[in-house]
Coordinates of C-alpha atoms in Angstrom, one line a residue:
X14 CA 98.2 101.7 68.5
X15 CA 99.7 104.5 70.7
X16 CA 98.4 108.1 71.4
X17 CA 100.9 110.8 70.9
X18 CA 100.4 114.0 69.4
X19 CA 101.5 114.8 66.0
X20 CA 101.2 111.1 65.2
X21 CA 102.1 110.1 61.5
X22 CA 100.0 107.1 59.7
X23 CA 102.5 105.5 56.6
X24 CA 100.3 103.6 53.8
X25 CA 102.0 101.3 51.4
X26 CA 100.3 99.9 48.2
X27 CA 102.4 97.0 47.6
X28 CA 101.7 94.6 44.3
X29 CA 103.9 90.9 44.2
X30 CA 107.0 91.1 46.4
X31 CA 107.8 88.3 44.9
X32 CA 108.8 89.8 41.6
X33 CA 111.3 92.9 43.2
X34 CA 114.9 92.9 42.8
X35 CA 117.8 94.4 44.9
X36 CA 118.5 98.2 44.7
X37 CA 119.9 101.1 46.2
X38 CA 117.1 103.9 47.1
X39 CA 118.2 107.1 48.1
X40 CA 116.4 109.5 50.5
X41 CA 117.1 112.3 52.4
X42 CA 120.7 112.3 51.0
X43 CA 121.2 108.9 52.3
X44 CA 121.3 105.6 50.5
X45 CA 120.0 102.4 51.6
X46 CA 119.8 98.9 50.1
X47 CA 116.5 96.7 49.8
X48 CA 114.0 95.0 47.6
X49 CA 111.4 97.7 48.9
X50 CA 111.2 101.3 49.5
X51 CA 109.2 100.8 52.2
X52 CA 112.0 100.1 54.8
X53 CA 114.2 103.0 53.5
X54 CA 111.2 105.2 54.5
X55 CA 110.8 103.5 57.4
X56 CA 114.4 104.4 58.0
X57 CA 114.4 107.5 56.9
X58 CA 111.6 108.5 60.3
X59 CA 113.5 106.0 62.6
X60 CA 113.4 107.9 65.6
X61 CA 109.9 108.7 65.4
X62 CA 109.2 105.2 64.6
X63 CA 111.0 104.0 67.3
X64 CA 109.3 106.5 69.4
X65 CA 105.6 104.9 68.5
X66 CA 104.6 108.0 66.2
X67 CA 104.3 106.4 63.2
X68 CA 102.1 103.6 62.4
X69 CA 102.1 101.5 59.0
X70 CA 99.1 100.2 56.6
X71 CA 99.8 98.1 53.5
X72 CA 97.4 97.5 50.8
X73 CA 97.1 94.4 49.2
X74 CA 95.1 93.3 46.6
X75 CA 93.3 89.3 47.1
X76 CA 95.2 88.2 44.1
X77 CA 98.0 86.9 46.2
X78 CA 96.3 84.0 46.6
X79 CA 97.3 83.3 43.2
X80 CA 101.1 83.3 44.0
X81 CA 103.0 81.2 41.1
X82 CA 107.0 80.2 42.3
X83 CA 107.3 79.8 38.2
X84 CA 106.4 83.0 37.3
X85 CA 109.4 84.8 39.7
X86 CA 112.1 82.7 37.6
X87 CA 114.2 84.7 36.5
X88 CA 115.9 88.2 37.5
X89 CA 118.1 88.7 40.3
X90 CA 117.4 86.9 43.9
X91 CA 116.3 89.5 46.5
X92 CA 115.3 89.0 50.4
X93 CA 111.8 90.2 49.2
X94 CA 111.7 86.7 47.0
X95 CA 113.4 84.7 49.8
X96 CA 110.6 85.9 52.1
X97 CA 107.6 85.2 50.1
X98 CA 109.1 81.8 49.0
X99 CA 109.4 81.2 52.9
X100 CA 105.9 82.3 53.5
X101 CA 104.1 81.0 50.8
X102 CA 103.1 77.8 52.6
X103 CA 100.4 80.5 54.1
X104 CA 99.0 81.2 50.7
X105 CA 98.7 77.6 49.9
X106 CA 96.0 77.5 52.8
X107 CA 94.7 80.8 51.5
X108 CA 93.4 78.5 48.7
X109 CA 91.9 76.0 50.3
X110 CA 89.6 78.1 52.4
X111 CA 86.2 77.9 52.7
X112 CA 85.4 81.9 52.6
X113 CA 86.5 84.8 51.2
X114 CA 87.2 86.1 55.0
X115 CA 89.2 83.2 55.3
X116 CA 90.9 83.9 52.0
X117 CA 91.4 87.6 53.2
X118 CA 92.5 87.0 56.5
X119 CA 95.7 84.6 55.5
X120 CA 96.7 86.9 53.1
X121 CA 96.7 89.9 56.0
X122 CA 99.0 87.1 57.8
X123 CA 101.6 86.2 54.7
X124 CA 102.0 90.1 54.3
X125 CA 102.7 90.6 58.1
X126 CA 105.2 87.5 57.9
X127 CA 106.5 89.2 54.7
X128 CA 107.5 92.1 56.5
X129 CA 108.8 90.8 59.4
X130 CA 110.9 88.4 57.5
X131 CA 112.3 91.4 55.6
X132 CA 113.3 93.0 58.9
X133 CA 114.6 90.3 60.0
X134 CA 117.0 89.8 56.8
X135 CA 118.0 93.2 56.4
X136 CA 118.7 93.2 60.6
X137 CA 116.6 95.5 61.4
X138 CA 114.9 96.1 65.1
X139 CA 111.8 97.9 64.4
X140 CA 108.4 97.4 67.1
X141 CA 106.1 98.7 63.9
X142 CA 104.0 96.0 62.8
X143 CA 101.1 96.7 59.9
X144 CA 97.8 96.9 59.7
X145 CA 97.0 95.1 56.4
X146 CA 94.1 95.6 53.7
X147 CA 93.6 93.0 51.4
X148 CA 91.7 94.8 49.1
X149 CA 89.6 93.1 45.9
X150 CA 90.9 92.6 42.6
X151 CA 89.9 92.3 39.2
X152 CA 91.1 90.3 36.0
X153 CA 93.4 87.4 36.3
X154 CA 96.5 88.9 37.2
X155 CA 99.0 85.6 37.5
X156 CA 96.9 83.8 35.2
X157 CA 95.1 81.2 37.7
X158 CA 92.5 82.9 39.7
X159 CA 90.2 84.8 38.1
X160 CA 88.1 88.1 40.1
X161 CA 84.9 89.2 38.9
X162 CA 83.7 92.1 40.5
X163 CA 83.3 96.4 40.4
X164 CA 86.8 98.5 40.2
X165 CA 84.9 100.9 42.3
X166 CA 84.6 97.7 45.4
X167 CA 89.5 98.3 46.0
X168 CA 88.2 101.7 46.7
X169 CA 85.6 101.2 48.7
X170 CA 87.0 98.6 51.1
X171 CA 90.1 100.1 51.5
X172 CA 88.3 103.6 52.5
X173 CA 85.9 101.8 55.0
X174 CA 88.7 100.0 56.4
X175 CA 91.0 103.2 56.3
X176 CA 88.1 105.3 57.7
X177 CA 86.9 102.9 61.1
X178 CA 90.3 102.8 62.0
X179 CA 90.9 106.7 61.8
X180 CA 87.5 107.1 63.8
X181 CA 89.5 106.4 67.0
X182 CA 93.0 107.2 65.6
X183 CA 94.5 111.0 65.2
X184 CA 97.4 111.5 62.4
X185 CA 98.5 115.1 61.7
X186 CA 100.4 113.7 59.0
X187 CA 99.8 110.8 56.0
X188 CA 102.6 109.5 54.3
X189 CA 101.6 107.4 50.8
X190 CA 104.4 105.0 49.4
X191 CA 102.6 104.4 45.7
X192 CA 106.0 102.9 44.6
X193 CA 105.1 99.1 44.7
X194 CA 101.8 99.5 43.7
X195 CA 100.1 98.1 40.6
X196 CA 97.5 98.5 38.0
X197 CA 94.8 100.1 39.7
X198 CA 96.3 100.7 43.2
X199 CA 97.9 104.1 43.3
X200 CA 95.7 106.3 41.3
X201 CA 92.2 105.3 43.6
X202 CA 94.4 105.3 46.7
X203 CA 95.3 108.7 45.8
X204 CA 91.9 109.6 45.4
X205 CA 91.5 108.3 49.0
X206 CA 94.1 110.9 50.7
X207 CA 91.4 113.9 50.7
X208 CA 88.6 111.3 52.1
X209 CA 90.7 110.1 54.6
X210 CA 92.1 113.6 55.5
X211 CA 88.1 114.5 56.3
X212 CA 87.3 112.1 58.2
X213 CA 90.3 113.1 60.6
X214 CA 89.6 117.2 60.3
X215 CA 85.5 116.3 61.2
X216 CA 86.4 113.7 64.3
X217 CA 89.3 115.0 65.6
X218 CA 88.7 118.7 67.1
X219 CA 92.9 119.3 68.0
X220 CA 93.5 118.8 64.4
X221 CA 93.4 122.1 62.5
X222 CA 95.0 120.5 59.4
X223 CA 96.5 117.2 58.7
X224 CA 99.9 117.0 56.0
X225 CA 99.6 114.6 53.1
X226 CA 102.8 113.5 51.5
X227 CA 102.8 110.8 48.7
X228 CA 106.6 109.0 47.1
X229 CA 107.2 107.1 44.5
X230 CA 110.4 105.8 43.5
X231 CA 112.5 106.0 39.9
X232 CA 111.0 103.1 37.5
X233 CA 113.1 99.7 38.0
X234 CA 115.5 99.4 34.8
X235 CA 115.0 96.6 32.4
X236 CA 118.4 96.7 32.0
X237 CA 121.1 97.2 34.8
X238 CA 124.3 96.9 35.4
X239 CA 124.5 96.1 38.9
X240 CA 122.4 97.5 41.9
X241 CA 120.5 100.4 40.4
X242 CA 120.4 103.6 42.6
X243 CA 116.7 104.4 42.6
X244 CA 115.4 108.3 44.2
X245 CA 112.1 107.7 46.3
X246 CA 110.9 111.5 44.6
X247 CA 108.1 113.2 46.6
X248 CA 105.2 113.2 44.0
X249 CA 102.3 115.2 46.1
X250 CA 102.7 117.2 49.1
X251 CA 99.8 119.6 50.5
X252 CA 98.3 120.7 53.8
X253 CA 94.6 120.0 53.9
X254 CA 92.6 122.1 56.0
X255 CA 88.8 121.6 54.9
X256 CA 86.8 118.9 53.8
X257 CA 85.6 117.1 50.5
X258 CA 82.7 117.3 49.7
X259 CA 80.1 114.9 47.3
X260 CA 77.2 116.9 45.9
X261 CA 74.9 113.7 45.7
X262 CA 73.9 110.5 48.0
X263 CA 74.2 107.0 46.0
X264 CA 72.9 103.8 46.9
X265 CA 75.4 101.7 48.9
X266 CA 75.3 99.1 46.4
X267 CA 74.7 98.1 42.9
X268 CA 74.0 94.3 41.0
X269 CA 76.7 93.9 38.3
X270 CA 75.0 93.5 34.9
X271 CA 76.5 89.8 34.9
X272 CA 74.9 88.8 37.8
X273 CA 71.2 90.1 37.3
X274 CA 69.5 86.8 36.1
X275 CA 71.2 85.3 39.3
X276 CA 68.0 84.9 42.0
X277 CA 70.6 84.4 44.7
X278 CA 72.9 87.1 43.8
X279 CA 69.3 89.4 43.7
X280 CA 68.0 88.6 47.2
X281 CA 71.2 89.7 48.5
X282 CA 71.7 93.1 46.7
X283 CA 67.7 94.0 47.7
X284 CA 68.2 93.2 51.2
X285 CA 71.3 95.0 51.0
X286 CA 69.9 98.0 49.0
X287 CA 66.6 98.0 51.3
X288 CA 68.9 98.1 54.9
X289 CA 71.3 100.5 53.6
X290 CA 68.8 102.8 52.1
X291 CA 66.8 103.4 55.4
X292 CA 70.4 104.5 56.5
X293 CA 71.8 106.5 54.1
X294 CA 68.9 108.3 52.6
X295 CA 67.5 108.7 56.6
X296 CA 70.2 109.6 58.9
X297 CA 73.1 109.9 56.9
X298 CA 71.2 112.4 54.2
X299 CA 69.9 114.4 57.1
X300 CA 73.5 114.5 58.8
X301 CA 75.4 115.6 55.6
X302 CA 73.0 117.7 54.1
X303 CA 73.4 119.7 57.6
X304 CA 77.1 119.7 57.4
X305 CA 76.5 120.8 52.8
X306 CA 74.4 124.1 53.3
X307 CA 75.4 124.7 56.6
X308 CA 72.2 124.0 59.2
X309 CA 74.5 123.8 62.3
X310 CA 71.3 123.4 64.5
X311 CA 69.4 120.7 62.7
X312 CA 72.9 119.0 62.6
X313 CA 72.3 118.8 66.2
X314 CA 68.9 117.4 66.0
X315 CA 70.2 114.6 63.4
X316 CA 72.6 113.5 66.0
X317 CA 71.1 112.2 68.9
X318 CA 72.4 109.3 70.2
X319 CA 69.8 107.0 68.6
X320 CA 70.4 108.4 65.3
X321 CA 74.1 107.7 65.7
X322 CA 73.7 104.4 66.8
X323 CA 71.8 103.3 63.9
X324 CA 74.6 104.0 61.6
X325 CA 76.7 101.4 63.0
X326 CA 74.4 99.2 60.5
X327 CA 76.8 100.1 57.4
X328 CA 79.3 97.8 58.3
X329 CA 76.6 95.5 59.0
X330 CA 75.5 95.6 56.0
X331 CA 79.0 95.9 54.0
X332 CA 80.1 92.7 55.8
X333 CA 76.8 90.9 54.8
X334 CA 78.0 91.5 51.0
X335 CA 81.5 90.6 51.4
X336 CA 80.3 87.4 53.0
X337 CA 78.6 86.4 49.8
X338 CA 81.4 86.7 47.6
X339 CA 81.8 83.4 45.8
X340 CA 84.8 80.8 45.3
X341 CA 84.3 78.7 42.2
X342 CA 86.9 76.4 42.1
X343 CA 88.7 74.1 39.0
X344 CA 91.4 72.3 39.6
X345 CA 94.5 74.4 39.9
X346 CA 92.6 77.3 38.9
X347 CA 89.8 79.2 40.5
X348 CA 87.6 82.4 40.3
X349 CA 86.3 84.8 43.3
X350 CA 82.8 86.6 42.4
X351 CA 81.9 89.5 43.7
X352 CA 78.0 90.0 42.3
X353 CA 77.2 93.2 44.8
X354 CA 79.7 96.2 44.3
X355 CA 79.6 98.4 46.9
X356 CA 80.0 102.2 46.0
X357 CA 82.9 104.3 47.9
X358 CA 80.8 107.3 47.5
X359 CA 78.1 106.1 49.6
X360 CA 80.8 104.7 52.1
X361 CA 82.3 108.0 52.7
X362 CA 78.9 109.8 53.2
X363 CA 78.7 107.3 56.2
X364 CA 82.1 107.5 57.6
X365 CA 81.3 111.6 57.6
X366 CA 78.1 111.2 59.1
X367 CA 79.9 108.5 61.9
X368 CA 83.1 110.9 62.7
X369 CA 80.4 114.2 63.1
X370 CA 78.3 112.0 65.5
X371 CA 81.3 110.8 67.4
X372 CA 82.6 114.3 67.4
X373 CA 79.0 116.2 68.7
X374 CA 78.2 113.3 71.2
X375 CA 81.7 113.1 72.7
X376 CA 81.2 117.0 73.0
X377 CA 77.6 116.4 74.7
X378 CA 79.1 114.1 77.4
X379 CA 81.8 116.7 78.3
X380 CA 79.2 120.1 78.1
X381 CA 76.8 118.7 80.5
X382 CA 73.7 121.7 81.4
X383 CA 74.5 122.8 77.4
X384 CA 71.5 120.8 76.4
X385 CA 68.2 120.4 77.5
X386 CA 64.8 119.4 76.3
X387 CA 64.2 123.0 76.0
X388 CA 67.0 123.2 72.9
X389 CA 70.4 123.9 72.5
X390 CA 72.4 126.4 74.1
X391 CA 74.1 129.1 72.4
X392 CA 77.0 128.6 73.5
X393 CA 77.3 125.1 73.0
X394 CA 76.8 125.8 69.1
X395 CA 79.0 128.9 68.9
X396 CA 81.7 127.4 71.3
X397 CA 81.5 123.3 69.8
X398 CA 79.6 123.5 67.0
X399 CA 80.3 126.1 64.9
X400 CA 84.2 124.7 64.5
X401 CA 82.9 121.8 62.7
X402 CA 82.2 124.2 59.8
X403 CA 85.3 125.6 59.3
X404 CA 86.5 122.5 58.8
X405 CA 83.7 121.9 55.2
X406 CA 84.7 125.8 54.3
X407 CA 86.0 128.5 56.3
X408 CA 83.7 130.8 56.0
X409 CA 80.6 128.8 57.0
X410 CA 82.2 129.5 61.0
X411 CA 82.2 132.9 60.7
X412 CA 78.6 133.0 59.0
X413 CA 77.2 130.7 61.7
X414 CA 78.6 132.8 64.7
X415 CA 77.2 135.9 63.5
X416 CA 73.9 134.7 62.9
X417 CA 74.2 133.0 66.9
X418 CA 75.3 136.4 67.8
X419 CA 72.0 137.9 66.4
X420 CA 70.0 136.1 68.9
X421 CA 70.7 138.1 71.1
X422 CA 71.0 138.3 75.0
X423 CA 69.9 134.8 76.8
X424 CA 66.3 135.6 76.4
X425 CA 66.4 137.1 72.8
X426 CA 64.1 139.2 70.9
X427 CA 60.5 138.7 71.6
X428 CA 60.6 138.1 67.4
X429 CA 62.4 134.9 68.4
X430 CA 60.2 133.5 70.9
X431 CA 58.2 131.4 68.6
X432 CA 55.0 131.0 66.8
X433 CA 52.1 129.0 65.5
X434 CA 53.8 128.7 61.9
X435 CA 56.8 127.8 60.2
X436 CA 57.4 128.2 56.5
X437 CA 60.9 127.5 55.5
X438 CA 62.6 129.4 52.8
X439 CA 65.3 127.7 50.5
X440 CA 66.8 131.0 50.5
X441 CA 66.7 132.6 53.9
X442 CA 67.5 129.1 55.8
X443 CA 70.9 128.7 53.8
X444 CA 71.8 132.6 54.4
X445 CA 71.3 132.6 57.5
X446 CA 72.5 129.2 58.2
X447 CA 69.2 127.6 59.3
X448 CA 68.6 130.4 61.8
X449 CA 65.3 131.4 60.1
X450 CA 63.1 133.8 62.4
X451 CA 59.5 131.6 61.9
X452 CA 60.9 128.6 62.4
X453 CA 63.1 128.8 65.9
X454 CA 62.1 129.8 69.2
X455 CA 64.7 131.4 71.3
X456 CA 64.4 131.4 75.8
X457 CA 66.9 131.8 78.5
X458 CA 69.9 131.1 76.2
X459 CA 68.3 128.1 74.3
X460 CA 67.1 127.7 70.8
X461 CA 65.3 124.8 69.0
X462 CA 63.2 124.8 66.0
X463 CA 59.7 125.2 66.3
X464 CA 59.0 122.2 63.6
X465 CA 60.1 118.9 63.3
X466 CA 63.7 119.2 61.4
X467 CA 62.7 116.5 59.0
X468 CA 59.6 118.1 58.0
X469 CA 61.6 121.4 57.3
X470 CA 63.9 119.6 55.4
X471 CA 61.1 118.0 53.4
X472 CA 59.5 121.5 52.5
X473 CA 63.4 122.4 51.4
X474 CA 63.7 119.6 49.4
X475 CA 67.3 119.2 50.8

C-alpha cells in the first residue's frame, strides 16, 4: 500500500451481502444508489482515493462459509445478491477445506470478488482493493454451521490483524463504516478505534494525533415503497491524541470450560500459555510497565534489539492456536471449534510493546554515537525519548525533561556519579520518572542505572 502523508485507512464491518436490497444513500448532500454504503463513501473521498490516500479493510466474520441461496429468497434483487450468487462457487470450496486457514483464506477471496463485482456493476473505476479480516464467529448464524469459541477471540484477531498491519502503515485518519455490520461486529470494532489509534501515535513519530470518524446509515425499512433514501449519519467523530491504557497484563490465552476434559485441546493451551507467558510477563511487562509509570530510561534498557526480537513469538504463538481450530463435519452441516480463546487485552499489550521497539530502534539506527556501553545519552532521551510520553499523557514529557534537565552539564553532579548501593523507592522512582539519585550514574553526558533494571523493577514490584 502507498506512502503519502495524511493517508486515511477506511474499515468496513460487513455481515451477509447477500441479504441487502437496493437504496439511495445520501452523503455529503449528494445521493448515490447501491446495495452498500460502502461505495457511496468510497465515492464520497474519490479523489483521494483515486490519488492512493485511502486504503480499505473489511471485516468479515467465518460464518460465510455457511452461505444458504434459500435463505436470500425473497425481497428485492440487488447487484450485492447478483455478486455473491456469482461468487459463491468460492464458498462451496470454503467447505470442503481441510483447515480453518484454508476456510479463512477463500472467504478473504469471495469478499475481494464481492467487491470487485460490485464495482464492476455499478461502473465504477476504482484501483482500491481490500485487505480482508475474516474474523471468528459464534452461534449458528444461517442455521448450518455451527462456531464454538470465546466472543472475546472477533476482537482479538481483528486487532492483531489491524495492529501488524499499522506497524508499517501511517493513517492520520480512520474512517469506520459499522452500517453492514451484525450482531457483535460494530460495538467490539468500536472498542478497537482507541487501540488501533495507539498503536499509530506510539510507532509513528510525525503523527501528533490521528482523527477517528465512525457512520452508520438509517435502519433499512421493513416496509418501502420504492428505493428508500437512507442518510449514512456520522455517529462518533474525535481527535485522539494520547494513548489507552490497560492497568493489568492477562494471559494470552484461556481453555473454554467446554473443552477442559479434552487432553488434546489441554496440551495446546499449556504450550500456548507457557510460550506466551515468558513473553508477556518478560518483555512485554517490563516494556509497558515503562511506558505506565513513566521509567523513560529503563524503557530503554527493555528495548534492546534482542528483547525486541523475541516478541515476534506472539504471532507465533497466535497462529499455533488458530491452527488447531477444529472442523467437525455432518453432512450438509458442520461446526468450527475453537477450544483456546485468545484474549485481546493481552494482544494489545504486545502490539504496544512491538510499535515502542520499532519506534526506539528505528531511532537508535538513525542517532548513531547517542548510545554507548557507557549509557544513554541525554540527549537521545530528552530529544527521542521523551516524545513517546506525551503520547500515554501529556504531562509525562514535560515531567521527564525536567528531571533530564536536572542532571546537569555533561558530567553532572558528583551526587550522580554512582555508588555501591541502590535502593529503589516506589515513590521517588515514579516522581521523578525513574531518575532516582542512588540508583543512576551520570558521566560525560551519559546515564545508566547502576543496577540491573529487572532487579529494580523486582524490588518495585512493578
Amino acid at each position: 500500500m502507498s506512502e503519502k502523508p495524511d493517508r486515511e485507512l477506511l474499515i468496513a464491518t460487513w455481515g451477509d451481502p447477500a441479504k441487502w436490497s437496493e437504496a439511495k444513500y445520501l452523503i455529503g448532500g449528494k445521493e448515490y444508489g447501491h446495495c452498500t454504503s460502502l461505495i457511496p463513501i468510497l465515492l464520497s473521498m474519490r479523489e483521494r482515493v483515486e490519488t492512493g490516500e485511502v486504503d480499505l479493510v473489511i471485516i468479515v466474520l467465518d460464518s460465510l462459509i455457511d452461505y444458504n441461496p434459500s435463505g436470500t429468497i425473497g425481497g428485492s434483487p440487488s447487484f450485492c445478491r447478483t455478486c455473491v450468487e456469482e461468487c459463491s462457487g468460492i464458498l462451496e470450496k470454503a467447505r470442503e477445506a481441510g483447515s480453518y486457514a484454508e476456510i479463512r483464506s477463500r472467504i478473504s477471496e469471495f469478499i475481494e470478488k464481492v467487491f470487485n463485482c460490485l464495482l464492476e456493476k455499478y461502473g465504477i473505476d476504482f484501483s482500491v482493493q481490500p485487505r480482508v479480516i475474516v474474523a471468528p464467529a459464534i452461534g449458528s448464524p444461517a442455521g448450518n454451521w455451527r462456531f464454538i469459541g470465546g466472543l472475546k477471540d472477533f476482537e482479538s484477531i481483528v486487532l492483531k490483524e489491524l495492529g501488524d498491519f499499522l506497524l508499517s502503515a501511517k493513517y492520520s485518519k480512520i474512517i469506520v463504516d459499522l452500517t453492514h455490520g451484525i450482531n457483535f461486529m460494530p460495538s467490539l470494532t468500536m472498542r478497537l478505534i482507541p487501540r488501533l489509534a495507539s498503536i499509530l501515535l506510539l510507532r509513528h513519530p510525525e503523527l501528533s494525533s490521528v482523527e477517528a470518524v465512525v457512520y452508520n446509515s438509517d435502519p433499512y425499512p421493513l416496509k418501502r415503497n420504492g428505493t428508500p433514501l437512507l442518510n449514512i449519519n456520522e455517529d462518533y467523530r474525535e481527535t485522539l491524541e494520547t494513548i489507552q491504557l490497560i492497568h493489568s497484563i492477562p494471559h494470552l490465552t484461556e481453555l473454554l470450560d467446554r473443552f477442559k476434559t479434552d487432553e488434546h485441546a489441554l496440551q495446546v493451551y499449556k504450550k500456548a500459555n507457557k510460550l506466551s507467558n515468558e513473553i508477556l510477563f518478560g518483555v512485554v511487562k517490563h516494556i509497558y510497565k515503562s511506558l505506565y509509570y513513566p521509567l523513560p530510561l529503563a524503557l530503554c534498557y527493555f528495548t534492546s534489539p534482542d528483547d525486541c526480537k523475541s516478541l515476534d513469538k506472539v504471532p507465533s504463538i497466535i497462529k499455533d492456536v488458530l491452527d488447531y481450530v477444529r472442523i467437525v463435519r455432518d453432512g450438509s452441516k458442520g461446526t468450527i471449534e475453537r477450544p483456546v480463546s485468545i484474549e485481546p487485552d493481552a494482544v494489545y499489550a504486545y502490539l504496544i510493546s512491538k510499535a515502542v521497539c520499532e519506534r526506539i530502534n528505528e531511532m537508535t539506527d538513525s542517532t548513531s554515537g547517542l548510545i554507548t556501553k557507557g549509557g544513554w545519552s541525554l540527549e537521545f532521551l530528552e530529544k527521542s525519548v521523551a516524545p513517546i510520553y506525551k503520547k500515554v499523557h501529556k504531562a509525562f514529557e514535560t515531567l521527564i525533561k525536567h528531571e533530564i534537565s536536572k542532571l546537569g552539564d555533561k558530567g553532572g553532579p558528583p551526587r550522580y556519579r554512582g555508588g555501591s548501593q541502590c535502593n529503589p523507592d516506589n515513590r521517588i522512582m515514579v516522581a521523578h520518572a525513574g531518575f532516582q539519585n542512588d540508583c543512576i550514574d551520570v558521566s560525560d553526558g551519559l546515564v545508566k542505572y547502576i543496577k540491573d533494571p529487572e532487579e529494580i523493577f523486582e524490588s518495585l514490584k512493578l
